[in-house]
XYZ file of C-alpha atoms in Angstrom:
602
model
C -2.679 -44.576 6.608
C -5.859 -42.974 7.683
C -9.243 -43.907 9.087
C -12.796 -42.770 9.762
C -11.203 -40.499 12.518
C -9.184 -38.917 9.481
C -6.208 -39.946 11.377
C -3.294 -40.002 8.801
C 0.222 -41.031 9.526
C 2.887 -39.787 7.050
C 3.859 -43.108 4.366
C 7.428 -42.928 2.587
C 8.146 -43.930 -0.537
C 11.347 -44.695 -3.290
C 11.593 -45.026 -7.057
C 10.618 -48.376 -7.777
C 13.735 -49.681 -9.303
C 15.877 -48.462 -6.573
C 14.052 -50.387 -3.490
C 15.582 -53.093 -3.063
C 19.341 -51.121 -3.580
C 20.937 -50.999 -0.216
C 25.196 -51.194 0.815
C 27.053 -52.806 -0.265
C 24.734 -54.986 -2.587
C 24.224 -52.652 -5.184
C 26.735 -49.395 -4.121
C 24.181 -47.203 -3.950
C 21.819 -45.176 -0.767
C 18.014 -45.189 -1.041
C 16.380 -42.720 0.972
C 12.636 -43.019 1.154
C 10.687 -39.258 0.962
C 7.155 -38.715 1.335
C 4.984 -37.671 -1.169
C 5.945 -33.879 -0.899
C 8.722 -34.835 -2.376
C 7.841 -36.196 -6.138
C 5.545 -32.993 -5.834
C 6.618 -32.331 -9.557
C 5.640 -36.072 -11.038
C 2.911 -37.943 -12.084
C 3.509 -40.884 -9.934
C 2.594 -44.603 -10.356
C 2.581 -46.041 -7.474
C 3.028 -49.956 -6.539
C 3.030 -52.444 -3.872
C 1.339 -55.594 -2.621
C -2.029 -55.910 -1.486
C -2.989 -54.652 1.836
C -0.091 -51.973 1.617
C -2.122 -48.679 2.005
C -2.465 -47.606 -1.628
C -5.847 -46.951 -1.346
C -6.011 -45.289 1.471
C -2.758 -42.628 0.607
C -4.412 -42.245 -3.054
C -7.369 -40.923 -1.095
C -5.441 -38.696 1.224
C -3.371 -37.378 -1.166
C -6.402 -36.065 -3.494
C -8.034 -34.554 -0.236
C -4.944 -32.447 -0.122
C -5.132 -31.048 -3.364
C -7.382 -28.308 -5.016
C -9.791 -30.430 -7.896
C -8.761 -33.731 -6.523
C -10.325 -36.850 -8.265
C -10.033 -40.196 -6.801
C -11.251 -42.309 -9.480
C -11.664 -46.063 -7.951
C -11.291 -48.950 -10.556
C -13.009 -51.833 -8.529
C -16.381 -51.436 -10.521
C -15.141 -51.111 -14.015
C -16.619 -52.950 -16.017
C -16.298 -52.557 -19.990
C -18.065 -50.642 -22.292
C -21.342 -50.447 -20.774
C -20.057 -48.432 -17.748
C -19.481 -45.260 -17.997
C -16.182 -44.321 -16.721
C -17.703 -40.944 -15.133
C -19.633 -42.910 -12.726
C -16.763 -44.008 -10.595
C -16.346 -40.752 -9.505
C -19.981 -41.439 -7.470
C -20.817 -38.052 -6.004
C -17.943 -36.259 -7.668
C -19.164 -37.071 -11.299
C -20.732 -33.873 -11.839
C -17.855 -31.616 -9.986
C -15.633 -33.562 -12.754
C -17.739 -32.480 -15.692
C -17.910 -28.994 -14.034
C -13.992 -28.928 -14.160
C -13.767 -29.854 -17.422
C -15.697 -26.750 -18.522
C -13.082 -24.664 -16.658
C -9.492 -23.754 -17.420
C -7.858 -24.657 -14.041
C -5.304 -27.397 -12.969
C -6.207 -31.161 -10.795
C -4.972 -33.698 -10.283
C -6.525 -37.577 -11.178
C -5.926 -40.315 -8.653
C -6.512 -43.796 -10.862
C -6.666 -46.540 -8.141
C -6.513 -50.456 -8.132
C -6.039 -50.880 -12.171
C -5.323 -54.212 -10.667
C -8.841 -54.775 -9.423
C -11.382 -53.950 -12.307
C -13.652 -56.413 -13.025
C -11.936 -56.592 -16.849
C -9.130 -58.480 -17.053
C -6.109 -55.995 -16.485
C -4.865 -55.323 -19.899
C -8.597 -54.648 -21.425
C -8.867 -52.596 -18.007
C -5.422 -50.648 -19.206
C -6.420 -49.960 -22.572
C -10.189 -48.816 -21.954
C -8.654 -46.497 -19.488
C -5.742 -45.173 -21.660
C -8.321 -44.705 -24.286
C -11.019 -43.029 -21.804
C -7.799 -40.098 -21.121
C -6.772 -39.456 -24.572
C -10.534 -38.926 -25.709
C -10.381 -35.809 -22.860
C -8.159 -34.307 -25.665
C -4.883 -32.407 -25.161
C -5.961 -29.407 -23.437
C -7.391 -31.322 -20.977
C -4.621 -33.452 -19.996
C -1.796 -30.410 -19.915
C -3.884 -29.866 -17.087
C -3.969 -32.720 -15.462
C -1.506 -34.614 -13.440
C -2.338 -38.230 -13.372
C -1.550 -40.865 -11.005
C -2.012 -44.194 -10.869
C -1.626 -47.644 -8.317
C -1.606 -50.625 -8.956
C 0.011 -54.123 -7.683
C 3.621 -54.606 -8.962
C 3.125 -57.388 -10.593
C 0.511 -57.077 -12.454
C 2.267 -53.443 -13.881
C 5.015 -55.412 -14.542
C 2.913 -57.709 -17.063
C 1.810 -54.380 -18.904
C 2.535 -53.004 -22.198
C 3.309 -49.875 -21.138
C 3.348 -47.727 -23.955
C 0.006 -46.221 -23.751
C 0.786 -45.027 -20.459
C 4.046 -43.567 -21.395
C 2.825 -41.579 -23.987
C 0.009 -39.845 -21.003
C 2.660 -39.189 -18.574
C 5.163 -37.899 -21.392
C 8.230 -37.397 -19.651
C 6.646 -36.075 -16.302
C 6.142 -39.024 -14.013
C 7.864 -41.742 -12.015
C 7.188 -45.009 -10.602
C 7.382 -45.637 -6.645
C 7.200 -48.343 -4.435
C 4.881 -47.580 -1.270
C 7.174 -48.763 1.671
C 6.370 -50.984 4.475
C 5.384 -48.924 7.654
C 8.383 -48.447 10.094
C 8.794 -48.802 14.019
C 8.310 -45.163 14.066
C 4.407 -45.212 12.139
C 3.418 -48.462 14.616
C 4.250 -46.503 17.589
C 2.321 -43.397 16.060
C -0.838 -45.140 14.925
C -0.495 -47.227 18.806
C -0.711 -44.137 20.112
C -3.842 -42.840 18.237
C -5.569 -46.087 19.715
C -4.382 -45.476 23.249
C -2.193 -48.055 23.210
C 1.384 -48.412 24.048
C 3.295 -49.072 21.364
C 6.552 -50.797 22.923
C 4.492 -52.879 24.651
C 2.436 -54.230 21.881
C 5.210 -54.530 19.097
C 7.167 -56.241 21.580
C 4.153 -59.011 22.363
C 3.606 -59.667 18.551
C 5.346 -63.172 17.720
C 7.805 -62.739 15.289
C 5.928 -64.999 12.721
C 3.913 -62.058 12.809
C 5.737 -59.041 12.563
C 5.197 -58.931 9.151
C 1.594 -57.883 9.815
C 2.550 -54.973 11.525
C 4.038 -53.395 8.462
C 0.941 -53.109 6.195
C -1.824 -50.798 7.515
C -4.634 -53.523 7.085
C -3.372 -56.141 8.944
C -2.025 -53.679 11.735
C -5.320 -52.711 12.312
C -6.224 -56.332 12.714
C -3.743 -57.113 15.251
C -4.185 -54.104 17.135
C -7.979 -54.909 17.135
C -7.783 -58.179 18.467
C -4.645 -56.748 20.634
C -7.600 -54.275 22.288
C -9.814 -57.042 22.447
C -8.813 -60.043 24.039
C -4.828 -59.846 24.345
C -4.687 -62.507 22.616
C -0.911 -63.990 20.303
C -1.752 -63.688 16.261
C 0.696 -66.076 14.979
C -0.501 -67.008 11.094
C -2.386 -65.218 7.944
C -5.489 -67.391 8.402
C -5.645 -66.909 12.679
C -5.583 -63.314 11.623
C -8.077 -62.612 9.398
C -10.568 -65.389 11.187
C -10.377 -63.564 14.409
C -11.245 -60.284 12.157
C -14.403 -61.881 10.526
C -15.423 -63.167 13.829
C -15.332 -60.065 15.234
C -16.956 -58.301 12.496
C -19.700 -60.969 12.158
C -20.670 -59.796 16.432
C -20.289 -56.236 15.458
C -23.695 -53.742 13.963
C -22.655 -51.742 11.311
C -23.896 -48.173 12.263
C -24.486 -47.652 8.238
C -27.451 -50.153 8.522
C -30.969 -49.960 10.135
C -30.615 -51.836 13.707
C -30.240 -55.291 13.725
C -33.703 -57.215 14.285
C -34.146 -59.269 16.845
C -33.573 -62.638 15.208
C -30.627 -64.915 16.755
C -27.890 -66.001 14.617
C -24.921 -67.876 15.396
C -21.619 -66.685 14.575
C -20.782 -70.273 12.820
C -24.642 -69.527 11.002
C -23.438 -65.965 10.242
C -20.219 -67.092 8.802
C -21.612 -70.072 6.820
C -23.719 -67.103 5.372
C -21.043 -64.650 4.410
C -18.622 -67.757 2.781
C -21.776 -68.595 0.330
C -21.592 -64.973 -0.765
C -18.097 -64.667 -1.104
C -17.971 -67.941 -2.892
C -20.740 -67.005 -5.191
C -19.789 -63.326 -6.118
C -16.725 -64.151 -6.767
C -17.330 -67.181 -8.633
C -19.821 -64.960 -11.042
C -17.770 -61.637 -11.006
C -21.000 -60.312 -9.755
C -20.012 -58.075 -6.686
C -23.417 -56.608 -5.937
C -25.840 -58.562 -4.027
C -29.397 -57.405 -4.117
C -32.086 -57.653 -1.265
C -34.959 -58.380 -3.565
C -33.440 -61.679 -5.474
C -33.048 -62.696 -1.677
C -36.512 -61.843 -0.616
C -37.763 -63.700 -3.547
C -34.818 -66.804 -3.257
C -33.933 -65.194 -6.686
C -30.339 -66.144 -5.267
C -27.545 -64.479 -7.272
C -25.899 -68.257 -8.770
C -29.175 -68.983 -10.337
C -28.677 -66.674 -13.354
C -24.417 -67.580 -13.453
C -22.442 -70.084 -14.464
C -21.763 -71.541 -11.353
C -22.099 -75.407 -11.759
C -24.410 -76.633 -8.869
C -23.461 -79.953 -9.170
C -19.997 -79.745 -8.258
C -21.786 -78.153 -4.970
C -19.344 -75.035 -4.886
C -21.698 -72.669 -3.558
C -23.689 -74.904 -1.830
C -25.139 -73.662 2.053
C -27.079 -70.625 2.567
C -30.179 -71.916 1.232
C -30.528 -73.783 4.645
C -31.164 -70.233 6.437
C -34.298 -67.800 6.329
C -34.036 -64.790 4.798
C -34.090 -62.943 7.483
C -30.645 -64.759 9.023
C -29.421 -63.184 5.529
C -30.330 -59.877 6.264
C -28.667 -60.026 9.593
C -25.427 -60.974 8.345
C -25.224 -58.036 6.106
C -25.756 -55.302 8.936
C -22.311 -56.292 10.527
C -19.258 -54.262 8.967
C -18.518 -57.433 6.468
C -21.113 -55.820 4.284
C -21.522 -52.029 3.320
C -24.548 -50.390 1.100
C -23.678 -50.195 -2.839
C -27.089 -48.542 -3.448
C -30.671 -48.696 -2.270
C -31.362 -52.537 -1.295
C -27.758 -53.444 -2.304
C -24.859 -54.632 -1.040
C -21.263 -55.586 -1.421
C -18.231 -57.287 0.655
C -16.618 -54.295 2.512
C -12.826 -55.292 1.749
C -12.291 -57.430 -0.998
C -9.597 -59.085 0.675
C -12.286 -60.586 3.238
C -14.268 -61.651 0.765
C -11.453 -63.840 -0.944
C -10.824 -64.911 2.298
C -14.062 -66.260 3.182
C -14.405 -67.861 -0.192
C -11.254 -69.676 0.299
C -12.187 -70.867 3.528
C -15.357 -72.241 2.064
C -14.014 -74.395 -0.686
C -11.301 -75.589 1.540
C -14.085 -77.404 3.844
C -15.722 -78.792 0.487
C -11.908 -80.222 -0.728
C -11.417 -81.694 2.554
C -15.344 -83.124 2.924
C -14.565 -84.051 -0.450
C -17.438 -82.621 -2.008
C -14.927 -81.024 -4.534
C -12.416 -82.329 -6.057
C -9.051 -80.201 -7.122
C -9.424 -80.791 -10.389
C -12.477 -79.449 -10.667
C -11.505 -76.203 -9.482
C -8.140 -75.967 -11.327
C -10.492 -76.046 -14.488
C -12.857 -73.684 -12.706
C -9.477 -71.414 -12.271
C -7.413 -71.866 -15.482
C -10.231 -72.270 -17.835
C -7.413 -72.144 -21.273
C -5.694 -75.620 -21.946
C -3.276 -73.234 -23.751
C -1.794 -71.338 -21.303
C -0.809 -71.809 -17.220
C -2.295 -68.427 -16.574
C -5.157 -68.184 -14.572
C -8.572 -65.994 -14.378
C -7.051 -63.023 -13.868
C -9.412 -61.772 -11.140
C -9.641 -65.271 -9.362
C -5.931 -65.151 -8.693
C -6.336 -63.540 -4.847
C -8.906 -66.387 -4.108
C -5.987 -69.002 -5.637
C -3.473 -67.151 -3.401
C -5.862 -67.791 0.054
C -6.665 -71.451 -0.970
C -3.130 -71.885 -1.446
C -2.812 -70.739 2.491
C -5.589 -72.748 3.656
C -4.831 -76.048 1.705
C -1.838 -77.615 1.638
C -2.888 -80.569 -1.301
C -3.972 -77.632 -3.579
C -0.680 -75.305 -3.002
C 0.735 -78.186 -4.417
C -0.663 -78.489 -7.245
C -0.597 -74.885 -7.906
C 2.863 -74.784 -7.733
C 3.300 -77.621 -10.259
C 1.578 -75.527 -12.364
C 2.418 -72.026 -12.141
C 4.338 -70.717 -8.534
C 4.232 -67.167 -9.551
C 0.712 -67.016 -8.754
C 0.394 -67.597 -5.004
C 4.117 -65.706 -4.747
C 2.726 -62.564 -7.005
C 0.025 -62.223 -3.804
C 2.821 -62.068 -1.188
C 1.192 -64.443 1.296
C 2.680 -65.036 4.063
C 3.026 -68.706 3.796
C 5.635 -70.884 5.606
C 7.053 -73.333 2.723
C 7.381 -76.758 3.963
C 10.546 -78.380 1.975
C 7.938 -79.615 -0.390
C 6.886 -76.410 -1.232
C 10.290 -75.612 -1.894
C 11.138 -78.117 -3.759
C 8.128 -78.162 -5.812
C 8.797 -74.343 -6.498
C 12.807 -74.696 -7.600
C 11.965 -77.702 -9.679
C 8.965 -75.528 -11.639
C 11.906 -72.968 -12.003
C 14.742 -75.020 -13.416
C 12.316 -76.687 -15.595
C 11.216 -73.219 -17.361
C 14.315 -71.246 -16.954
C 17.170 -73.533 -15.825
C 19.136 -73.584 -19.138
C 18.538 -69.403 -20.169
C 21.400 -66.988 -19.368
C 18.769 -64.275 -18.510
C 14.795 -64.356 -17.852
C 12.348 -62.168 -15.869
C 13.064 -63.667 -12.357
C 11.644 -60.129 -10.588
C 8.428 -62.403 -9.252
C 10.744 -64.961 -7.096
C 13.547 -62.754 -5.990
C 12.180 -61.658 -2.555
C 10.916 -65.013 -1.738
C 14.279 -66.972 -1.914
C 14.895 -66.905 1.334
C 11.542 -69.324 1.930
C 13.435 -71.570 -0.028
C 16.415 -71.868 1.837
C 15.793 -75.926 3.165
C 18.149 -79.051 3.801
C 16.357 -80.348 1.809
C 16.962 -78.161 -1.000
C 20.894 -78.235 -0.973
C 21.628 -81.323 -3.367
C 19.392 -79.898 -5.903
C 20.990 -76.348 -6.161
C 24.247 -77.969 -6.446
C 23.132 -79.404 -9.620
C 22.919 -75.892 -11.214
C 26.645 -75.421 -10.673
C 27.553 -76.649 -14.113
C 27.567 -75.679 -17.624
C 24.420 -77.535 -18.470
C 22.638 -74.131 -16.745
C 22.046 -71.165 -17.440
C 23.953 -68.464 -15.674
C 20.656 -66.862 -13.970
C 19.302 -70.071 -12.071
C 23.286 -70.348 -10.326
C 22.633 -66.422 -9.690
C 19.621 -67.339 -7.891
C 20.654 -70.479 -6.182
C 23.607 -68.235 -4.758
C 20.627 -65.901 -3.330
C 18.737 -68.588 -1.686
C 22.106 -70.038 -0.519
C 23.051 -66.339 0.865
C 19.452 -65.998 2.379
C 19.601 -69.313 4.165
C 23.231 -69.656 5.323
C 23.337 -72.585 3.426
C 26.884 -74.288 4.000
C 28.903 -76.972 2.208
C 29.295 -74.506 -1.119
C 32.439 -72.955 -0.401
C 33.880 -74.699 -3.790
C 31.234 -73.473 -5.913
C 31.481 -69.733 -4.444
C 34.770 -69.559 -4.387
C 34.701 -70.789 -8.152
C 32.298 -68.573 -9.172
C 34.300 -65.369 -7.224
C 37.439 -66.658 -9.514
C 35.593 -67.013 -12.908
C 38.049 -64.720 -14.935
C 35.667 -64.262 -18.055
C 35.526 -61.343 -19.770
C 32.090 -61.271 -19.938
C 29.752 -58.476 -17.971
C 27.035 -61.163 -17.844
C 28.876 -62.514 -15.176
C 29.533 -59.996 -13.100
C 26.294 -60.464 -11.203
C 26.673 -63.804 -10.424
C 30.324 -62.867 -9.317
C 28.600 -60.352 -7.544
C 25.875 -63.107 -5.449
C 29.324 -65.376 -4.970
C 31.061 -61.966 -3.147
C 27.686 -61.442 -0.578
C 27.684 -65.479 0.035
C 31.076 -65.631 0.736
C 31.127 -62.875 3.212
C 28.114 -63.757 4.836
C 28.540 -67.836 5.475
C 32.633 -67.987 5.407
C 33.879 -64.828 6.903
C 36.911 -66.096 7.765
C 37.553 -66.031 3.838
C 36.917 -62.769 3.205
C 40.345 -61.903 3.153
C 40.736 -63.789 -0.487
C 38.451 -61.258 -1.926
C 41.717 -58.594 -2.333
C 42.726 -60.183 -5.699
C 39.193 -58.335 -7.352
C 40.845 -55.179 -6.806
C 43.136 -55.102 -9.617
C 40.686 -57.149 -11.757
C 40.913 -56.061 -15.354
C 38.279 -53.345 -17.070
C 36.853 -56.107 -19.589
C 36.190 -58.631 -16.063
C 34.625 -55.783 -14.254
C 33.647 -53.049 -16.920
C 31.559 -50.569 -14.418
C 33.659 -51.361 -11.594
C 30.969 -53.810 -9.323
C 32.741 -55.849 -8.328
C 35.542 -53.513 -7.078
C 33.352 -51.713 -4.826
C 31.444 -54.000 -2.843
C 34.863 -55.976 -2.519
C 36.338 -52.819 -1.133
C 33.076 -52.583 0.625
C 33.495 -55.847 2.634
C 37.389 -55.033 3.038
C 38.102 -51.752 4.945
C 38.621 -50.834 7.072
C 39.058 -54.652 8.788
C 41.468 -55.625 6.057
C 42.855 -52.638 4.337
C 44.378 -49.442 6.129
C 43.440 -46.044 5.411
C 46.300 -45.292 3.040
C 45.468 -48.623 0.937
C 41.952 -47.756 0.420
C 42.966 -43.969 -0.483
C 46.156 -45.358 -3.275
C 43.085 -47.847 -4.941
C 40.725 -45.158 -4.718
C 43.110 -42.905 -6.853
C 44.959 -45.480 -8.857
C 42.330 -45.049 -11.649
C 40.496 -42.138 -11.814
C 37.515 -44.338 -13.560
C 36.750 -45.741 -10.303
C 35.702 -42.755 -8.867
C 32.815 -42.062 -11.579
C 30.881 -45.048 -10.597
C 28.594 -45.219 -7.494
C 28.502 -41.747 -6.249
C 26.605 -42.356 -3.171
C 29.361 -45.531 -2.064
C 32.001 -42.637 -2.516
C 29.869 -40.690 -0.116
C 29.252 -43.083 2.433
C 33.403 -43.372 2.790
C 33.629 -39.276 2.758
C 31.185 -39.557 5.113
C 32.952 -41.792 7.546
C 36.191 -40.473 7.067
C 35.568 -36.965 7.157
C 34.629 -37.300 11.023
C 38.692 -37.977 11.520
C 40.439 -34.243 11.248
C 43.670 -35.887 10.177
C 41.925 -38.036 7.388
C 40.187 -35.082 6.410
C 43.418 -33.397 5.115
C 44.559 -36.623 4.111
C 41.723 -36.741 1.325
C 41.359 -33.240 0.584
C 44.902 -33.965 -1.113
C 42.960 -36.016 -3.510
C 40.673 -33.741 -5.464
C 37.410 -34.182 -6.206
C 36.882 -37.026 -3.297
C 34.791 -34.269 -1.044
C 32.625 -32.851 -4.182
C 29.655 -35.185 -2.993
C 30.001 -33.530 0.756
């Protein structure tokens, strides 16, 4: 996380498929390491919007010797030459390929190229092999992108670049420790302020972007942020007062900050609308406006409202920090994310004026009859509306929910929204032993309702699929959702020899443990579970996990521990959690030394 003072606090990192491992869920420790650390990899790195990739991509290539930070956000097909991304590096780059010495390539935001992401992928992919072999063995390559849109990726292309050599990482949320650090920076106390942020928005203060928001507003006016949309309004606001320094001096002329924003939401609205980022002074000085030469269909009114203000009310806007110069007499949103932002808020007044309908703009949106899927670079604009609009979340979520979840808002579900969202699911997937369910897993906690509980009881039979029960055992977990002892318990005592079930066994063991306590006892019969019910031994560690030492002694965990010597090749790290602990005991110490290899992870 850095800014224009070159301020940089250190961010941490883990391999992506390991980041949601923690004990005793998955019997295995996840430590995260900086970027030091994967030193030897070409590294793709992931995580949601506003999460910092940007900024660490560009901090990591100023580290290096023949850094390139090549940004995606302008790609545009075939007429665009690659080369040009690299703005005032282009010519060091073609320089460097003349010579024989290493760099490294830092590919950012393959999610936001104006082609749609796969085109994006394979224009890119094509782009590096062209640079031909000799080339590439000297270049390590990384690239970011947003999880779920990598996830959606055919992959191979990629593969075959990195060879061998790289490895995909999640970019973690900022801890305690990085607030207070970046607080301090700012002059401001860090305690105090993470202990005045409400806790419906604490998750702000883990993504650099919206910390800065809060802390901005914190320095301002003191003042309790305590929703997505009260956040980013009191940023635009202030941005809209502010002079960007970039920019000639403001003229004299008077506008309004409801004028100035009215401004900025046509712009958003239309640029976005016409996947035309760049808005030029002289279309403005001639009221050449930009949705004259676009499909954007007047009649519907979409982009309706600046042409009530002069030009000159236009110019204003664009010398606050909302705007920055693209090139001579051009200009583009600063942060895409305000942009989206603003456009959302602007079609949100025309659905509730009624001056649009929602049906209009779900055609506008998902413009295939064939397919739920929608434009793919209108789907952070979906994900605001969806915030803003209650009517339209709903009827985005009876058509697709993995689109406003894929953008990790921070929405509160009403039990509506939850039910609207588990009904979508069990519809699609309710009757499959195994699908993709990656995009809902860390949301199933917002499910967790009253209102919800008679329909996940439904899934407890043999009409579904074993993957929705998995999941409804999750959201039961997350929620503390009681009145299923029955089904857990009958879940924990499936005895099918069947591995497929051993995660849903697995979800039945964390329920259990966390809403009935009192019955965690009953767990002791998976101990001596046989090899074809537990084949890698799951189910015998995080049961052993949740036993000792409150209902096993020492000497009963040490004569299962031994009793098979199988057990003790699975989850190396669980092993050394109990070495760990039991080590600090002299006594115990000699105690397992007796056993053999128990101390080789020490």
């Amino acid at each position: 996380m850095s800014n224009k003072e070159n301020f940089h606090i250190t961010r941490y990192f883990c391999e992506y498929d390991k980041k949601d491992n923690s004990l005793p869920d998955a019997g295995t420790v996840v430590w995260p390491r900086s970027w030091d650390y994967y030193a030897e990899y070409k590294i793709v790195l992931l995580g949601p919007p506003r999460q910092g990739k940007t900024s660490e991509f560009k901090y990591q290539c100023e580290q290096v010797k023949n850094g390139f930070f090549l940004p995606l956000r302008d790609f545009s097909g075939p007429r665009f030459i690659i080369e040009e991304a690299f703005g005032a590096d282009e010519k060091r780059w073609y320089n460097w390929l003349e010579s024989n010495e290493n760099s490294e390539l830092f590919i950012d935001s393959l999610d936001e190229g104006n082609l749609e992401i796969k085109k994006l992928s394979l224009e890119i992919t094509r782009w590096l092999k062209k640079l031909g072999t000799n080339v590439l063995n000297r270049l390590r390559i990384h690239l970011s992108c947003r999880e779920a849109d990598w996830l959606t990726l055919d992959k191979e292309a990629w593969t075959s670049l990195f060879s061998n050599e790289y490895i995909t990482l999640s970019l973690l949320n900022l801890d305690r420790t990085s607030i207070y650090k970046y607080c301090e920076h700012l002059k401001i106390n860090g305690h105090v302020f993470y202990t005045s942020v409400s806790p419906s928005a604490k998750s702000f203060t883990q993504r650099p972007q919206t910390l800065r928001m809060l802390l901005d507003n914190y320095k301002n006016d003191k003042q309790l942020i305590t929703n997505t949309k009260e956040l980013y309004e009191k940023s635009v606001e202030g941005q809209l007062q502010e002079n960007n320094k970039e920019h000639q001096q403001n003229t004299l002329l008077n506008t309004s900050i409801s004028d100035k924003h009215k401004i900025a939401e046509y712009y958003a609205v239309t640029t976005i609308l016409c996947n035309h980022e760049v808005i030029a002074i002289h279309d403005i000085d001639s009221k050449n406006n930009i949705d004259s030469k676009n499909n954007i269909d007047s009649k519907n009114n979409i982009s309706a409202g600046a042409n009530n203000f002069s030009i000159e009310a236009e110019k204003n806007v664009f010398k606050t920090p909302i705007f920055k110069p693209f090139a001579d007499g051009q200009y583009r949103f600063n942060q895409p994310d305000i942009a989206n932002y603003l456009a959302a808020y602007h079609l949100d007044t025309l659905l509730k004026s009624h001056t649009v309908k929602i049906e209009i703009l779900l055609h506008l949106f998902f413009p295939s009859t064939d397919t739920n899927e929608p434009v793919s670079k209108l789907r952070e604009l979906i994900a605001w509306l969806c915030n803003l609009n209650t009517k339209f979340r709903h009827a985005i979520f009876s058509k697709n929910p993995r689109i406003i979840l894929h953008e990790y808002y921070d929405i509160p579900f009403t039990d509506e929204d939850s039910l609207i969202i588990w009904q979508w699911v069990v519809e699609h997937y309710g009757k499959l032993d195994w699908f993709d369910d990656k995009w809902l897993r860390p949301y199933c906690g917002k499910l967790a309702c009253e209102a919800i509980i008679p329909e996940l009881k439904k899934v407890f039979t043999k009409q579904f699929g074993i993957r929705i029960s998995e999941l409804a055992l999750i959201i039961i977990k997350k929620g503390k959702l009681e009145g299923f002892l029955t089904e857990i318990t009958e879940v924990i005592n499936d005895g099918q020899p069947n591995e497929t079930h051993v995660p849903l066994r697995l979800e039945a063991i964390h329920a259990l443990v966390k809403i009935y306590p009192e019955q965690t006892p009953t767990l002791k019969k998976l101990l001596t579970l046989p090899t074809e019910q537990d084949p890698d031994n799951s189910l015998f560690w995080v049961t052993i996990d949740y036993l000792w030492p409150n209902y096993i002694s020492f000497y009963t965990l040490i004569n299962y521990l031994t009793s098979d010597n199988n057990k003790t090749e699975h989850h190396e790290m669980f092993i050394y959690k109990y070495c760990s602990i039991l080590l600090k005991v002299n006594w115990m110490k000699t105690k397992l030394i007796r056993y053999g290899n128990m101390l080789k992870h020490q």
